[in-house]
Amino acid sequence: MFNEIYSINLSNEDSISIESFKVDGNAKVGEYHVKTLILNIVAKSKGKTDIRELTIQTKSGLKKYDVGALEINVIDDTSDKPLEVGNFYPIIRDEKNNYIYSLQNKGSDKIVVNKFDAELNGEQVLKIKPFVIEANKQKEEEVPIKFDFKKSPYAVTVLRPSIHYSDGNKQRVLLPPPTWYGLGITVEQIEKTIEYNN
């Protein structure tokens, strides 16, 4: 069915839109073949947008799919200089109680990291005290995630905080790669999703 997708639409096309899409992968979980729907989303305006469903047009017609809670925050002035992602930055985490960061100061002055801005269900989940990274130094640490993954209605959570820092008098933002929590897809999750969307 998903090999013949004609179009995909979001319910809030005024702030973000899908520029392109593709279906990729062929993992097998039990008797099911699992594919990934990759969306290239572009921003039309700044601010936060919640995506709850996608409408997919196929040969069989239109169908709406509940996609959980995708929270996208479009911001200005992101930068990867002089602060960059360090040598170790986990993309997938099985443990669900902390966020690991690795940051490298590539500049000639010290950097003050002020905030990790990350929300889940409208709540800030990463609280840090401001810290300094000296010139040409790297800092790695774990931050507790103030969120109970066991009470989440979603099997998978993706966390990508915006890291706010100051470089001298300049305020900057770094966007690290997203980190996936709970990515192990089970037969039970697939069957629950199929039942929910039929």
PDB file of N, CA, C and O in Angstrom, residues 90-118:
ATOM      1  N   PRO A  90      25.016   9.994  21.641  1.00  0.00           N
ATOM      2  CA  PRO A  90      24.206   8.813  21.318  1.00  0.00           C
ATOM      3  C   PRO A  90      22.943   9.171  20.537  1.00  0.00           C
ATOM      4  O   PRO A  90      22.242  10.112  20.881  1.00  0.00           O
ATOM      5  N   ILE A  91      22.680   8.410  19.507  1.00  0.00           N
ATOM      6  CA  ILE A  91      21.487   8.599  18.686  1.00  0.00           C
ATOM      7  C   ILE A  91      20.335   7.755  19.222  1.00  0.00           C
ATOM      8  O   ILE A  91      19.185   8.148  19.167  1.00  0.00           O
ATOM      9  N   ILE A  92      20.660   6.562  19.734  1.00  0.00           N
ATOM     10  CA  ILE A  92      19.642   5.668  20.276  1.00  0.00           C
ATOM     11  C   ILE A  92      20.024   5.324  21.711  1.00  0.00           C
ATOM     12  O   ILE A  92      21.163   4.980  21.994  1.00  0.00           O
ATOM     13  N   ARG A  93      19.042   5.393  22.619  1.00  0.00           N
ATOM     14  CA  ARG A  93      19.272   5.068  24.025  1.00  0.00           C
ATOM     15  C   ARG A  93      18.228   4.063  24.476  1.00  0.00           C
ATOM     16  O   ARG A  93      17.038   4.254  24.258  1.00  0.00           O
ATOM     17  N   ASP A  94      18.676   2.999  25.130  1.00  0.00           N
ATOM     18  CA  ASP A  94      17.736   2.054  25.722  1.00  0.00           C
ATOM     19  C   ASP A  94      17.318   2.525  27.112  1.00  0.00           C
ATOM     20  O   ASP A  94      16.175   2.415  27.495  1.00  0.00           O
ATOM     21  N   GLU A  95      18.274   3.056  27.873  1.00  0.00           N
ATOM     22  CA  GLU A  95      17.942   3.594  29.189  1.00  0.00           C
ATOM     23  C   GLU A  95      17.054   4.816  28.992  1.00  0.00           C
ATOM     24  O   GLU A  95      17.288   5.604  28.094  1.00  0.00           O
ATOM     25  N   LYS A  96      16.062   4.935  29.851  1.00  0.00           N
ATOM     26  CA  LYS A  96      15.105   6.009  29.641  1.00  0.00           C
ATOM     27  C   LYS A  96      15.109   7.030  30.771  1.00  0.00           C
ATOM     28  O   LYS A  96      14.110   7.657  31.035  1.00  0.00           O
ATOM     29  N   ASN A  97      16.207   7.170  31.470  1.00  0.00           N
ATOM     30  CA  ASN A  97      16.199   8.083  32.601  1.00  0.00           C
ATOM     31  C   ASN A  97      17.180   9.243  32.470  1.00  0.00           C
ATOM     32  O   ASN A  97      17.280  10.054  33.365  1.00  0.00           O
ATOM     33  N   ASN A  98      17.942   9.300  31.376  1.00  0.00           N
ATOM     34  CA  ASN A  98      18.892  10.405  31.266  1.00  0.00           C
ATOM     35  C   ASN A  98      19.186  10.763  29.809  1.00  0.00           C
ATOM     36  O   ASN A  98      18.893  10.003  28.893  1.00  0.00           O
ATOM     37  N   TYR A  99      19.734  11.943  29.659  1.00  0.00           N
ATOM     38  CA  TYR A  99      20.123  12.462  28.350  1.00  0.00           C
ATOM     39  C   TYR A  99      21.629  12.693  28.402  1.00  0.00           C
ATOM     40  O   TYR A  99      22.123  13.383  29.296  1.00  0.00           O
ATOM     41  N   ILE A 100      22.359  12.114  27.475  1.00  0.00           N
ATOM     42  CA  ILE A 100      23.808  12.264  27.427  1.00  0.00           C
ATOM     43  C   ILE A 100      24.157  13.314  26.376  1.00  0.00           C
ATOM     44  O   ILE A 100      23.657  13.259  25.257  1.00  0.00           O
ATOM     45  N   TYR A 101      25.003  14.257  26.764  1.00  0.00           N
ATOM     46  CA  TYR A 101      25.461  15.240  25.785  1.00  0.00           C
ATOM     47  C   TYR A 101      26.977  15.224  25.712  1.00  0.00           C
ATOM     48  O   TYR A 101      27.673  14.825  26.637  1.00  0.00           O
ATOM     49  N   SER A 102      27.493  15.661  24.587  1.00  0.00           N
ATOM     50  CA  SER A 102      28.921  15.791  24.356  1.00  0.00           C
ATOM     51  C   SER A 102      29.113  17.065  23.538  1.00  0.00           C
ATOM     52  O   SER A 102      28.643  17.140  22.400  1.00  0.00           O
ATOM     53  N   LEU A 103      29.742  18.065  24.136  1.00  0.00           N
ATOM     54  CA  LEU A 103      29.881  19.371  23.496  1.00  0.00           C
ATOM     55  C   LEU A 103      31.340  19.778  23.427  1.00  0.00           C
ATOM     56  O   LEU A 103      32.095  19.612  24.383  1.00  0.00           O
ATOM     57  N   GLN A 104      31.730  20.340  22.287  1.00  0.00           N
ATOM     58  CA  GLN A 104      33.117  20.733  22.035  1.00  0.00           C
ATOM     59  C   GLN A 104      33.168  22.232  21.752  1.00  0.00           C
ATOM     60  O   GLN A 104      32.468  22.721  20.861  1.00  0.00           O
ATOM     61  N   ASN A 105      33.988  22.943  22.524  1.00  0.00           N
ATOM     62  CA  ASN A 105      34.219  24.362  22.277  1.00  0.00           C
ATOM     63  C   ASN A 105      35.385  24.469  21.296  1.00  0.00           C
ATOM     64  O   ASN A 105      36.524  24.221  21.652  1.00  0.00           O
ATOM     65  N   LYS A 106      35.086  24.858  20.067  1.00  0.00           N
ATOM     66  CA  LYS A 106      36.116  24.995  19.030  1.00  0.00           C
ATOM     67  C   LYS A 106      36.656  26.420  18.950  1.00  0.00           C
ATOM     68  O   LYS A 106      37.517  26.716  18.137  1.00  0.00           O
ATOM     69  N   GLY A 107      36.109  27.309  19.786  1.00  0.00           N
ATOM     70  CA  GLY A 107      36.509  28.708  19.732  1.00  0.00           C
ATOM     71  C   GLY A 107      37.714  29.019  20.616  1.00  0.00           C
ATOM     72  O   GLY A 107      38.253  28.150  21.306  1.00  0.00           O
ATOM     73  N   SER A 108      38.101  30.287  20.604  1.00  0.00           N
ATOM     74  CA  SER A 108      39.265  30.716  21.387  1.00  0.00           C
ATOM     75  C   SER A 108      38.861  31.343  22.715  1.00  0.00           C
ATOM     76  O   SER A 108      39.717  31.714  23.510  1.00  0.00           O
ATOM     77  N   ASP A 109      37.548  31.464  22.970  1.00  0.00           N
ATOM     78  CA  ASP A 109      37.055  32.015  24.230  1.00  0.00           C
ATOM     79  C   ASP A 109      36.181  30.982  24.936  1.00  0.00           C
ATOM     80  O   ASP A 109      35.661  30.054  24.314  1.00  0.00           O
ATOM     81  N   LYS A 110      35.987  31.176  26.239  1.00  0.00           N
ATOM     82  CA  LYS A 110      35.113  30.257  26.966  1.00  0.00           C
ATOM     83  C   LYS A 110      33.662  30.459  26.524  1.00  0.00           C
ATOM     84  O   LYS A 110      33.283  31.533  26.055  1.00  0.00           O
ATOM     85  N   ILE A 111      32.883  29.409  26.682  1.00  0.00           N
ATOM     86  CA  ILE A 111      31.459  29.411  26.340  1.00  0.00           C
ATOM     87  C   ILE A 111      30.683  29.101  27.606  1.00  0.00           C
ATOM     88  O   ILE A 111      31.082  28.246  28.401  1.00  0.00           O
ATOM     89  N   VAL A 112      29.564  29.804  27.795  1.00  0.00           N
ATOM     90  CA  VAL A 112      28.665  29.508  28.907  1.00  0.00           C
ATOM     91  C   VAL A 112      27.397  28.893  28.340  1.00  0.00           C
ATOM     92  O   VAL A 112      26.697  29.519  27.536  1.00  0.00           O
ATOM     93  N   VAL A 113      27.127  27.642  28.715  1.00  0.00           N
ATOM     94  CA  VAL A 113      25.895  26.965  28.293  1.00  0.00           C
ATOM     95  C   VAL A 113      24.838  27.290  29.331  1.00  0.00           C
ATOM     96  O   VAL A 113      25.008  27.008  30.527  1.00  0.00           O
ATOM     97  N   ASN A 114      23.736  27.904  28.882  1.00  0.00           N
ATOM     98  CA  ASN A 114      22.717  28.419  29.801  1.00  0.00           C
ATOM     99  C   ASN A 114      21.504  27.516  29.955  1.00  0.00           C
ATOM    100  O   ASN A 114      20.920  27.449  31.033  1.00  0.00           O
ATOM    101  N   LYS A 115      21.108  26.821  28.877  1.00  0.00           N
ATOM    102  CA  LYS A 115      19.836  26.101  28.925  1.00  0.00           C
ATOM    103  C   LYS A 115      19.793  25.009  27.879  1.00  0.00           C
ATOM    104  O   LYS A 115      20.312  25.170  26.776  1.00  0.00           O
ATOM    105  N   PHE A 116      19.170  23.888  28.239  1.00  0.00           N
ATOM    106  CA  PHE A 116      18.773  22.851  27.282  1.00  0.00           C
ATOM    107  C   PHE A 116      17.253  22.954  27.178  1.00  0.00           C
ATOM    108  O   PHE A 116      16.547  22.584  28.111  1.00  0.00           O
ATOM    109  N   ASP A 117      16.765  23.482  26.081  1.00  0.00           N
ATOM    110  CA  ASP A 117      15.323  23.683  25.912  1.00  0.00           C
ATOM    111  C   ASP A 117      14.728  22.438  25.272  1.00  0.00           C
ATOM    112  O   ASP A 117      14.943  22.173  24.088  1.00  0.00           O
ATOM    113  N   ALA A 118      13.988  21.655  26.067  1.00  0.00           N
ATOM    114  CA  ALA A 118      13.365  20.427  25.569  1.00  0.00           C
ATOM    115  C   ALA A 118      12.050  20.196  26.285  1.00  0.00           C
ATOM    116  O   ALA A 118      12.013  20.130  27.517  1.00  0.00           O
TER     117      ALA A 118
END
